[in-house]
XYZ file of C-alpha atoms in Angstrom:
704
model
C -119.771 -0.039 -109.145
C -118.240 -0.356 -105.694
C -121.535 0.734 -104.107
C -123.300 -2.125 -105.933
C -120.594 -4.669 -105.121
C -120.612 -4.117 -101.331
C -124.283 -4.949 -100.835
C -123.888 -7.928 -103.162
C -120.981 -9.244 -101.085
C -122.953 -8.748 -97.897
C -125.868 -10.592 -99.445
C -123.657 -13.522 -100.456
C -122.163 -13.632 -96.940
C -125.648 -13.649 -95.456
C -126.698 -16.436 -97.789
C -123.589 -18.425 -96.895
C -124.394 -17.952 -93.190
C -127.935 -19.191 -93.762
C -126.626 -22.232 -95.638
C -124.079 -22.960 -92.876
C -126.788 -22.613 -90.222
C -129.063 -24.970 -92.167
C -126.237 -27.535 -92.382
C -125.642 -27.253 -88.627
C -129.370 -27.592 -87.966
C -129.591 -30.720 -90.151
C -126.682 -32.336 -88.366
C -128.060 -31.393 -84.936
C -131.518 -32.729 -85.797
C -130.258 -36.041 -87.178
C -132.311 -37.971 -84.600
C -135.515 -36.464 -85.974
C -134.489 -37.474 -89.480
C -133.849 -41.030 -88.342
C -137.276 -41.126 -86.679
C -138.880 -39.851 -89.876
C -136.916 -42.481 -91.783
C -138.357 -45.125 -89.458
C -141.902 -43.847 -89.978
C -141.436 -43.958 -93.739
C -140.211 -47.547 -93.555
C -143.110 -48.424 -91.239
C -145.566 -47.005 -93.777
C -143.907 -49.045 -96.559
C -144.145 -52.186 -94.462
C -147.778 -51.481 -93.575
C -148.674 -51.051 -97.244
C -146.976 -54.308 -98.283
C -148.225 -56.276 -95.276
C -151.853 -55.192 -95.540
C -152.387 -57.366 -98.625
C -150.700 -60.316 -96.903
C -152.899 -59.860 -93.829
C -156.005 -59.826 -96.036
C -154.839 -63.036 -97.752
C -154.342 -64.715 -94.361
C -157.805 -63.558 -93.269
C -159.235 -64.932 -96.536
C -157.523 -68.259 -95.796
C -159.065 -68.305 -92.318
C -162.489 -67.351 -93.738
C -162.229 -70.158 -96.330
C -161.454 -72.666 -93.567
C -164.430 -71.458 -91.522
C -166.592 -71.564 -94.645
C -165.493 -75.157 -95.320
C -166.250 -76.146 -91.704
C -169.702 -74.539 -91.967
C -170.378 -76.402 -95.234
C -169.448 -79.702 -93.608
C -171.619 -78.802 -90.609
C -174.693 -78.505 -92.847
C -176.842 -81.558 -93.611
C -175.881 -83.189 -96.876
C -174.512 -86.307 -98.502
C -170.834 -87.156 -98.782
C -171.063 -86.437 -102.497
C -172.393 -82.933 -101.870
C -169.577 -82.209 -99.429
C -167.055 -83.661 -101.886
C -168.271 -81.359 -104.672
C -168.341 -78.259 -102.444
C -164.786 -78.856 -101.177
C -163.606 -79.615 -104.726
C -164.946 -76.218 -105.864
C -163.110 -74.480 -103.001
C -159.869 -76.366 -103.742
C -159.885 -75.534 -107.450
C -160.887 -71.884 -106.972
C -157.845 -70.933 -104.864
C -154.553 -71.453 -106.690
C -152.325 -71.948 -103.652
C -154.433 -74.753 -102.109
C -152.900 -78.183 -102.805
C -155.033 -80.635 -100.825
C -157.998 -80.792 -98.416
C -158.513 -83.489 -95.783
C -161.570 -84.050 -93.568
C -161.187 -86.059 -90.358
C -163.940 -87.336 -88.119
C -164.176 -86.624 -84.382
C -162.214 -89.841 -83.794
C -159.256 -88.510 -85.845
C -159.825 -90.941 -88.735
C -159.682 -89.544 -92.262
C -163.077 -89.358 -94.012
C -162.297 -87.413 -97.162
C -159.133 -86.386 -99.030
C -158.937 -84.191 -102.161
C -155.957 -83.060 -104.282
C -156.067 -80.140 -106.749
C -155.647 -80.909 -110.430
C -152.152 -79.371 -110.604
C -150.795 -81.704 -107.903
C -152.377 -84.994 -108.975
C -149.164 -86.126 -110.685
C -147.146 -85.702 -107.473
C -146.483 -88.671 -105.157
C -148.914 -89.062 -102.282
C -146.334 -88.144 -99.630
C -145.873 -84.741 -101.329
C -149.570 -83.780 -101.003
C -150.416 -85.891 -97.946
C -147.537 -85.310 -95.505
C -147.795 -86.548 -91.910
C -148.182 -82.914 -90.839
C -151.636 -82.864 -92.478
C -153.040 -85.462 -90.078
C -150.973 -84.209 -87.103
C -152.213 -80.635 -87.442
C -155.800 -81.819 -87.959
C -155.654 -83.870 -84.754
C -154.309 -80.837 -82.866
C -157.341 -78.879 -84.086
C -159.699 -81.481 -82.545
C -158.893 -80.024 -79.104
C -158.948 -76.371 -80.211
C -161.972 -74.071 -79.819
C -164.458 -73.957 -82.707
C -163.424 -71.263 -85.212
C -159.750 -71.259 -84.081
C -157.311 -71.879 -86.981
C -154.342 -74.167 -86.169
C -151.270 -73.688 -88.462
C -148.473 -76.247 -88.789
C -144.696 -75.644 -88.639
C -142.774 -75.806 -91.954
C -143.321 -79.271 -93.436
C -140.171 -81.349 -93.301
C -139.092 -82.971 -96.534
C -141.225 -80.686 -98.716
C -139.663 -79.427 -101.934
C -140.563 -75.890 -100.902
C -140.150 -74.401 -97.450
C -143.459 -72.585 -97.955
C -145.821 -75.551 -97.551
C -148.028 -75.310 -94.430
C -151.125 -77.052 -93.109
C -154.044 -75.055 -91.671
C -156.817 -76.855 -89.786
C -160.062 -75.897 -88.033
C -162.497 -77.927 -85.919
C -166.054 -78.587 -87.084
C -168.711 -77.934 -84.436
C -169.425 -81.195 -82.602
C -173.143 -80.282 -82.350
C -173.573 -80.691 -86.123
C -175.391 -83.696 -87.629
C -172.073 -85.360 -88.553
C -170.773 -85.174 -85.017
C -168.019 -82.667 -85.768
C -164.474 -83.350 -86.877
C -161.720 -81.335 -88.552
C -161.083 -79.884 -92.005
C -157.416 -79.266 -92.958
C -155.904 -77.599 -96.052
C -152.365 -78.008 -97.415
C -151.373 -74.530 -98.624
C -148.435 -73.184 -100.629
C -148.000 -69.911 -98.690
C -145.405 -68.387 -101.010
C -147.968 -66.484 -103.165
C -149.589 -65.177 -99.968
C -146.351 -63.574 -98.759
C -145.083 -62.524 -102.208
C -146.139 -58.818 -101.740
C -143.525 -58.519 -98.979
C -140.746 -58.697 -101.590
C -141.556 -55.150 -102.648
C -140.077 -53.763 -99.397
C -136.657 -55.249 -100.175
C -136.195 -53.601 -103.574
C -134.393 -50.695 -101.931
C -130.697 -51.069 -101.327
C -129.549 -51.936 -97.779
C -133.011 -53.186 -96.728
C -133.368 -56.727 -95.375
C -136.484 -58.769 -94.562
C -137.132 -61.103 -91.614
C -140.377 -63.139 -91.739
C -141.177 -65.358 -88.733
C -143.733 -68.113 -89.144
C -146.523 -68.988 -86.719
C -144.112 -71.215 -84.783
C -141.344 -68.603 -84.577
C -139.012 -69.904 -87.313
C -137.778 -67.768 -90.241
C -139.610 -68.288 -93.536
C -137.623 -68.861 -96.770
C -138.198 -65.235 -97.796
C -136.061 -64.030 -94.857
C -132.595 -62.611 -95.516
C -130.072 -65.500 -95.160
C -127.766 -63.507 -92.867
C -130.648 -62.535 -90.559
C -131.972 -66.118 -90.568
C -128.483 -67.362 -89.636
C -128.193 -64.918 -86.725
C -131.733 -65.872 -85.639
C -130.648 -69.512 -85.277
C -127.659 -68.401 -83.164
C -129.644 -66.216 -80.729
C -129.669 -69.028 -78.167
C -125.895 -69.485 -78.461
C -123.149 -67.317 -76.879
C -122.798 -65.464 -80.192
C -126.347 -64.200 -79.735
C -125.069 -61.661 -77.198
C -123.340 -59.819 -80.065
C -126.720 -58.813 -81.544
C -128.883 -57.563 -78.635
C -130.944 -55.396 -80.972
C -131.911 -58.417 -83.088
C -132.737 -60.363 -79.897
C -135.083 -57.563 -78.763
C -136.633 -57.360 -82.248
C -137.349 -61.117 -82.358
C -138.854 -61.036 -78.845
C -141.266 -58.256 -79.843
C -142.156 -60.019 -83.084
C -142.974 -63.247 -81.231
C -145.139 -61.235 -78.831
C -147.224 -59.990 -81.795
C -146.173 -56.347 -81.309
C -145.689 -53.672 -83.973
C -143.443 -50.619 -84.100
C -139.805 -49.769 -84.767
C -136.439 -49.784 -82.978
C -132.929 -48.541 -83.727
C -129.884 -50.810 -84.167
C -126.428 -49.282 -83.644
C -123.743 -49.173 -86.297
C -121.593 -52.010 -84.859
C -124.484 -54.492 -84.707
C -125.790 -53.401 -88.110
C -122.366 -54.159 -89.609
C -122.427 -57.670 -88.072
C -125.866 -58.224 -89.574
C -124.599 -57.240 -93.035
C -126.412 -53.886 -93.216
C -123.364 -51.683 -93.758
C -121.427 -49.239 -91.588
C -124.309 -47.061 -90.398
C -127.141 -47.137 -87.869
C -130.149 -49.182 -88.961
C -133.864 -48.883 -88.272
C -135.971 -52.037 -87.770
C -139.734 -51.818 -88.333
C -142.038 -54.708 -87.537
C -145.685 -55.701 -87.398
C -147.779 -58.894 -86.993
C -149.741 -60.572 -89.782
C -153.008 -61.681 -88.217
C -155.730 -64.182 -89.020
C -158.961 -62.756 -87.524
C -157.227 -61.453 -84.390
C -154.786 -64.377 -84.033
C -151.119 -63.323 -84.435
C -149.827 -66.042 -86.753
C -146.845 -64.447 -88.512
C -144.647 -61.424 -87.927
C -142.595 -59.476 -90.476
C -139.768 -56.982 -90.001
C -137.540 -54.890 -92.261
C -134.075 -53.718 -91.272
C -132.934 -50.651 -93.248
C -129.568 -48.928 -93.125
C -129.535 -45.136 -92.621
C -126.499 -44.730 -94.865
C -128.801 -43.130 -97.421
C -129.570 -40.373 -94.871
C -125.931 -39.309 -94.857
C -125.893 -39.006 -98.620
C -129.196 -37.152 -98.360
C -127.642 -34.699 -95.898
C -124.741 -33.983 -98.225
C -127.149 -33.521 -101.119
C -129.259 -31.155 -99.020
C -126.224 -29.038 -98.110
C -125.273 -28.823 -101.760
C -128.791 -27.827 -102.698
C -128.849 -25.109 -100.061
C -125.617 -23.703 -101.401
C -126.981 -23.766 -104.910
C -130.151 -22.110 -103.651
C -128.104 -19.268 -102.166
C -126.336 -18.817 -105.469
C -129.629 -18.854 -107.307
C -131.016 -16.188 -104.978
C -128.055 -13.978 -105.822
C -128.617 -14.551 -109.510
C -132.269 -13.797 -108.969
C -131.437 -10.405 -107.482
C -129.283 -9.592 -110.478
C -132.068 -10.656 -112.820
C -134.682 -8.674 -110.949
C -134.072 -5.616 -113.094
C -134.736 -7.650 -116.197
C -137.978 -8.801 -114.630
C -139.082 -5.178 -114.250
C -138.488 -4.565 -117.943
C -140.590 -7.573 -118.813
C -143.412 -6.609 -116.455
C -145.757 -6.148 -119.356
C -145.783 -9.908 -119.798
C -147.464 -10.270 -116.462
C -150.744 -9.252 -118.019
C -150.635 -12.298 -120.267
C -149.815 -14.471 -117.285
C -152.754 -12.988 -115.377
C -155.114 -13.731 -118.258
C -153.907 -17.323 -118.285
C -154.410 -17.536 -114.529
C -157.991 -16.332 -114.914
C -158.635 -18.965 -117.545
C -157.272 -21.680 -115.283
C -159.345 -20.342 -112.387
C -162.508 -20.559 -114.489
C -161.601 -24.087 -115.508
C -160.968 -25.008 -111.881
C -164.350 -23.577 -110.869
C -166.034 -25.610 -113.611
C -164.277 -28.787 -112.443
C -165.262 -28.031 -108.853
C -168.925 -27.631 -109.849
C -168.833 -30.832 -111.880
C -167.259 -32.730 -108.983
C -169.874 -31.393 -106.575
C -172.719 -32.527 -108.857
C -171.186 -35.979 -109.266
C -170.816 -36.366 -105.500
C -174.391 -35.185 -104.946
C -175.885 -37.738 -107.346
C -174.016 -40.896 -106.422
C -175.928 -43.237 -104.041
C -172.994 -43.573 -101.627
C -172.922 -41.152 -98.685
C -169.890 -38.841 -98.439
C -168.871 -36.457 -95.649
C -166.048 -33.912 -95.913
C -164.280 -33.085 -92.638
C -161.924 -30.224 -91.882
C -158.685 -30.493 -89.913
C -160.549 -30.041 -86.630
C -162.849 -32.999 -87.353
C -165.955 -30.916 -88.126
C -168.207 -31.669 -91.096
C -167.720 -29.109 -93.861
C -169.884 -30.708 -96.587
C -172.445 -33.508 -97.033
C -173.597 -35.008 -100.325
C -177.243 -35.566 -101.189
C -177.253 -39.298 -100.327
C -176.611 -38.481 -96.636
C -178.182 -35.035 -96.343
C -181.716 -36.353 -95.812
C -180.594 -38.870 -93.160
C -178.581 -36.411 -91.027
C -179.831 -33.545 -88.837
C -180.266 -30.168 -90.529
C -177.373 -28.842 -88.422
C -174.918 -31.541 -89.576
C -172.653 -29.125 -91.498
C -170.344 -27.525 -88.974
C -170.926 -30.178 -86.320
C -168.729 -33.049 -85.119
C -169.386 -36.710 -85.917
C -171.085 -37.433 -82.539
C -173.414 -34.468 -83.133
C -174.179 -35.574 -86.702
C -175.117 -39.127 -85.618
C -177.072 -38.498 -82.375
C -178.898 -41.878 -82.408
C -175.851 -44.006 -83.201
C -174.077 -46.001 -80.457
C -171.084 -44.209 -78.944
C -168.763 -47.071 -79.910
C -169.749 -46.816 -83.592
C -169.089 -43.039 -83.731
C -165.781 -43.518 -81.918
C -164.705 -46.016 -84.581
C -165.483 -43.496 -87.323
C -163.530 -40.786 -85.484
C -160.560 -43.109 -84.971
C -160.566 -44.029 -88.684
C -160.512 -40.358 -89.710
C -157.629 -39.563 -87.345
C -155.628 -42.610 -88.444
C -156.130 -41.851 -92.150
C -155.096 -38.220 -91.640
C -152.042 -39.095 -89.523
C -150.729 -41.890 -91.750
C -151.795 -40.399 -95.072
C -153.388 -43.689 -96.144
C -156.943 -44.889 -96.713
C -158.484 -46.781 -93.787
C -161.477 -49.013 -94.436
C -164.080 -51.136 -92.644
C -166.018 -53.721 -94.653
C -169.516 -54.941 -93.812
C -169.530 -53.459 -90.290
C -172.830 -53.390 -88.270
C -172.367 -49.780 -87.114
C -176.080 -49.024 -86.529
C -175.640 -45.368 -87.484
C -179.331 -44.878 -88.282
C -181.017 -48.095 -87.058
C -180.071 -51.405 -85.483
C -179.676 -53.318 -88.758
C -177.375 -50.877 -90.568
C -174.278 -52.367 -92.188
C -171.726 -50.253 -94.016
C -168.516 -50.291 -95.968
C -166.652 -47.290 -94.529
C -163.583 -45.590 -96.042
C -161.639 -42.714 -94.503
C -159.778 -41.033 -97.391
C -157.130 -38.378 -96.641
C -156.832 -35.594 -99.222
C -153.178 -35.092 -100.087
C -153.713 -31.487 -101.175
C -156.738 -30.786 -99.012
C -157.367 -27.311 -97.674
C -158.501 -26.439 -94.176
C -162.175 -27.044 -94.991
C -161.769 -30.534 -96.487
C -158.795 -32.541 -95.311
C -160.499 -35.959 -95.107
C -163.444 -37.663 -96.819
C -165.599 -40.209 -94.962
C -167.385 -42.531 -97.411
C -170.388 -44.530 -96.064
C -171.658 -47.284 -98.389
C -174.969 -48.640 -97.070
C -175.141 -52.430 -97.490
C -178.687 -52.870 -96.158
C -180.229 -53.567 -99.583
C -177.408 -55.933 -100.493
C -177.856 -57.882 -97.252
C -181.625 -57.995 -97.786
C -181.192 -59.419 -101.295
C -178.667 -61.962 -100.008
C -181.109 -63.063 -97.289
C -183.928 -63.374 -99.824
C -181.758 -65.433 -102.178
C -180.640 -67.711 -99.338
C -184.231 -68.160 -98.200
C -185.343 -68.966 -101.757
C -182.619 -71.585 -102.100
C -183.589 -73.173 -98.796
C -187.275 -73.219 -99.732
C -186.432 -74.830 -103.081
C -184.545 -77.533 -101.206
C -187.487 -77.983 -98.834
C -189.859 -78.318 -101.780
C -187.828 -81.108 -103.401
C -187.397 -82.837 -100.041
C -191.068 -82.514 -99.145
C -192.254 -83.942 -102.456
C -189.894 -86.892 -102.167
C -190.721 -87.581 -98.528
C -194.466 -87.336 -99.093
C -194.290 -89.695 -102.081
C -191.875 -92.273 -100.683
C -192.911 -92.342 -97.005
C -196.534 -91.226 -96.825
C -198.177 -94.356 -98.296
C -196.103 -96.964 -96.344
C -196.716 -95.008 -93.116
C -200.472 -95.082 -93.718
C -200.387 -98.849 -94.217
C -198.262 -99.384 -91.085
C -200.565 -97.158 -89.021
C -203.646 -99.022 -90.205
C -202.187 -102.393 -89.268
C -201.025 -101.048 -85.887
C -204.529 -99.704 -85.088
C -206.074 -102.985 -86.203
C -203.745 -104.981 -83.930
C -204.379 -102.526 -81.059
C -208.117 -103.122 -81.369
C -207.554 -106.901 -81.515
C -205.556 -106.997 -78.276
C -208.126 -104.848 -76.483
C -206.482 -101.406 -76.274
C -203.555 -99.983 -74.339
C -204.370 -102.032 -71.213
C -202.962 -105.154 -72.921
C -199.222 -105.801 -72.313
C -198.577 -105.298 -76.023
C -200.997 -102.407 -76.337
C -198.644 -99.705 -75.120
C -196.074 -100.636 -77.780
C -198.716 -100.617 -80.525
C -200.035 -97.274 -79.281
C -196.451 -95.878 -79.404
C -196.207 -96.993 -83.044
C -199.411 -95.128 -83.913
C -198.257 -92.010 -81.990
C -194.866 -91.874 -83.689
C -196.368 -92.465 -87.146
C -198.725 -89.507 -86.477
C -195.671 -87.417 -85.513
C -193.906 -88.318 -88.783
C -197.084 -87.474 -90.706
C -197.223 -84.025 -89.031
C -193.611 -83.383 -90.062
C -194.452 -84.338 -93.657
C -197.473 -81.994 -93.597
C -195.275 -79.142 -92.280
C -192.800 -79.743 -95.094
C -195.593 -79.685 -97.642
C -197.095 -76.553 -96.058
C -193.738 -74.802 -96.291
C -193.039 -75.817 -99.884
C -196.581 -75.379 -101.283
C -197.592 -72.219 -99.453
C -199.351 -70.032 -102.028
C -200.066 -66.273 -101.990
C -202.750 -65.625 -99.409
C -206.405 -65.102 -100.433
C -207.036 -62.343 -97.945
C -210.472 -61.684 -96.567
C -211.859 -59.569 -93.738
C -210.953 -61.335 -90.476
C -211.842 -59.846 -87.045
C -208.949 -60.671 -84.760
C -210.709 -60.893 -81.373
C -213.245 -63.662 -82.329
C -210.496 -65.654 -84.039
C -208.273 -65.506 -80.933
C -211.195 -66.476 -78.667
C -211.658 -69.551 -80.850
C -208.059 -70.517 -80.125
C -208.185 -69.667 -76.414
C -209.677 -72.958 -75.262
C -207.004 -74.991 -77.062
C -204.226 -72.662 -75.838
C -205.528 -72.810 -72.242
C -205.437 -76.609 -72.366
C -201.887 -76.654 -73.781
C -200.730 -74.057 -71.237
C -202.240 -76.056 -68.359
C -200.589 -79.240 -69.645
C -197.221 -77.454 -69.625
C -197.950 -75.752 -66.244
C -197.709 -72.303 -67.863
C -200.016 -69.310 -67.230
C -201.534 -67.971 -70.495
C -202.803 -64.348 -70.746
C -204.862 -62.817 -73.562
C -205.189 -59.060 -74.225
C -206.938 -58.480 -77.579
C -209.461 -55.567 -77.565
C -212.777 -56.097 -79.324
C -212.553 -52.768 -81.216
C -209.440 -53.598 -83.184
C -209.842 -53.152 -86.965
C -210.354 -56.306 -89.004
C -207.293 -57.816 -90.666
C -206.717 -58.568 -94.353
C -205.934 -62.260 -93.923
C -206.663 -65.874 -94.728
C -208.335 -66.920 -91.470
C -206.871 -70.442 -91.409
C -203.348 -69.211 -92.085
C -203.620 -66.418 -89.463
C -204.851 -69.006 -86.957
C -201.881 -71.241 -87.837
C -199.434 -68.351 -87.231
C -200.858 -67.470 -83.801
C -201.057 -71.119 -82.753
C -197.438 -71.812 -83.756
C -196.135 -68.737 -81.917
C -198.157 -69.394 -78.767
C -197.170 -73.082 -78.557
C -193.515 -72.200 -79.132
C -193.742 -69.650 -76.302
C -195.241 -72.297 -73.989
C -192.452 -74.725 -74.906
C -189.830 -72.082 -74.071
C -191.162 -71.537 -70.524
C -190.337 -73.489 -67.416
C -193.191 -74.645 -65.150
C -194.765 -71.543 -63.630
C -193.838 -69.332 -66.587
C -196.116 -66.806 -68.306
C -197.134 -66.369 -71.947
C -198.999 -63.251 -73.083
C -200.733 -62.646 -76.465
C -201.671 -58.975 -77.005
C -202.673 -56.723 -79.898
C -202.772 -52.952 -80.515
C -203.213 -50.632 -83.479
C -200.133 -49.127 -85.133
C -198.833 -47.686 -88.414
C -196.665 -49.686 -90.823
C -195.137 -46.831 -92.778
C -198.061 -44.757 -94.035
C -200.687 -47.517 -93.751
C -202.666 -48.634 -90.675
C -201.861 -52.035 -89.216
C -202.356 -54.162 -86.114
C -199.356 -55.094 -83.986
C -199.660 -58.576 -82.455
C -197.169 -59.535 -79.728
C -196.528 -63.029 -78.332
C -194.342 -62.657 -75.247
C -192.891 -65.240 -72.843
C -190.511 -65.176 -69.880
C -188.726 -68.380 -70.887
C -185.094 -69.225 -71.515
C -184.667 -66.817 -74.458
C -182.606 -67.129 -77.635
C -178.839 -66.604 -77.861
C -177.860 -63.450 -79.839
C -175.905 -65.491 -82.392
C -179.060 -67.506 -83.224
C -181.531 -64.621 -83.603
C -180.908 -64.223 -87.350
C -181.537 -67.964 -87.914
C -184.847 -68.501 -86.134
C -186.913 -68.180 -89.340
C -184.619 -70.478 -91.380
C -186.029 -73.898 -92.327
C -184.831 -76.771 -90.078
C -183.226 -74.457 -87.498
C -184.394 -75.203 -83.967
C -183.070 -74.710 -80.440
C -185.155 -77.555 -79.064
C -183.651 -80.892 -78.189
C -183.386 -83.497 -80.943
C -186.742 -85.130 -81.551
C -188.750 -82.261 -79.989
C -188.904 -79.936 -82.989
C -188.417 -79.871 -86.761
C -187.360 -76.239 -87.183
C -190.197 -75.657 -89.685
C -192.837 -73.885 -87.561
C -191.286 -70.408 -87.559
C -190.342 -70.744 -91.257
C -194.035 -71.295 -92.053
C -194.957 -68.349 -89.807
C -192.531 -66.003 -91.567
C -193.688 -67.068 -95.024
C -197.386 -66.666 -94.187
C -196.819 -63.182 -92.721
C -194.798 -62.019 -95.733
C -197.400 -63.452 -98.155
C -199.960 -61.200 -96.451
C -197.719 -58.139 -96.813
C -196.959 -58.060 -93.094
C -193.774 -57.930 -91.053
C -192.417 -60.293 -88.415
C -189.635 -59.611 -85.940
C -188.108 -61.135 -82.826
C -186.415 -59.727 -79.731
C -184.876 -61.938 -77.082
C -182.500 -61.910 -74.141
C -181.132 -65.187 -72.745
C -182.743 -65.924 -69.394
C -185.265 -63.052 -69.724
C -187.626 -64.281 -72.419
C -188.603 -63.644 -76.053
C -191.087 -61.376 -77.888
C -192.347 -62.137 -81.420
C -193.961 -59.077 -83.059
C -196.295 -59.199 -86.082
C -197.427 -56.105 -87.995
C -200.455 -57.205 -89.998
C -202.234 -54.934 -92.517
C -205.857 -54.107 -91.805
C -208.642 -55.045 -94.186
C -209.290 -51.509 -95.499
C -208.758 -47.911 -94.481
C -212.559 -47.197 -94.249
C -212.884 -50.110 -91.842
C -210.139 -48.580 -89.718
C -211.855 -45.204 -89.604
C -215.288 -46.733 -89.009
C -214.155 -48.799 -86.028
C -212.399 -45.865 -84.436
C -215.490 -43.704 -84.896
C -217.630 -46.086 -82.818
């Protein structure tokens, strides 16, 4: 008995020593615990603030959307209906005001829930003041107001944005009166824990109503002598106003003055941004008193663990007797292993058959698995390689963003996402929703998932729908214009020509004016014909059209137009090109429009070149036609609009914006493709890929 007792006593002493050492280690490493505490609070704040930041970005996007709506051509009634739909669709919007470039109010709307309120409640002076401030701000820059004085709620704010002055209406401002309380409501979740306080600074640096009263009171006294008693709060407010994020420690004495209890406190803070503009900043101040209780609990648990280990040693003999039960446990383990293998196989099949691309990355950032949606688009050596090696044709910046997302998701243990990003991973027009998903229980081979959702088809369908809507509008407009204007214009032109003949031609003093009337009526008639061409364009009746003779028929006209504009025109169309499957008149219209546009884009002395070569459009033969100029070029932000009806970069009165729309529609009706490349100051290239008349014709011409 004594021989058994001595080792047991020694074991208990050893366990007590381990427990005492653990307690000493915990106390010595208190700073690390406080830092971990701060990181935990920072993660909580990030989670709560992310939804607020998205709401602020949505508010900014809605303002920009409203300004873009008002920038589009349309009647006051159309704009009224569009703004009414926006106002009623967002619950926290109370009123919308539109001011002209002179600062005078043009339109004012109130949501249905606020119509019973007095006008001063939904139309405070701050609405007009903030809107007038936005008149001098850059286009796209959101201007927020301070808290509205006299409002029943301290949450009412005005947000305004300037309308581009180059629009048909001459610009102006759109302003929205917003109840911001629902936007910031998610921040309340960070204050549910005891001894945690919230400080929310508005865009103008004043505490919002959600802020802790004691912290708001000290904030007002920072400029007074008493402010020296809270240097930590002063530093925190300075960093918040600077739009910084992070954490800092506040000592026990200052924390007690701030009402956080007799213990050190940790302040975590971050900005709440609207599309890159730091508008608000939020901070939480949390007492570390819970850490002390946690330390005591941990010491108690260690002591209990030592006792349990001793009990375990005593019970070990019993375990030996019951060893036969291990066989049952092993059988159960095998059953669970088989079930796990089945679940793993099922998961793998699901991942392989979903259309979204998924990559699994190990802890070193190397790809350990690829699902079927991505396997065909990546190199054969993708598994085992890094992200830059797996996307060799992608821009370096795009791959770096993916790598940064994976590292951030793994470090913070939270999902990081990008929505609708033009990453160009496989070609220049790629857009993706990207999600970096950390695996909480991931092994070394799969610690993070990278989900790539290709939005190319979605964007294509959106573009097609937008184009269809615009063409429908053009059709209605064209029919109305042709009916209401065409006949009176013909009568006016006839009388003007008759009077011009009577006075003896343009040499008469009144002749030049009459000739100008005829010229301008012809210009209006051409615009009407372009509208009708765009709205009535039918599927092409393709025939066999040799390209070279058709271009030679246009060359004389193009040479004359080029000489009139002092531009050098070059033609490079080989005779042996295969014939095209085209409507000859429509193909001629396309080439003429592109060539004349190129001449218009050039300065005197410029060069325009029309060339053609054979190519492949997928698996079918085609002819690539290029119209290239060295003119002023097209700005990158306008490239995606050049084929939209009514969009033009020419000066007012020099273009209708319909020529390229007709070109694009004709090419697509023939099953071809049209693209544009441009660099400001360097020129523009329009590229057509037109299907050939027939494969035998292709082979026959190349056999000659």
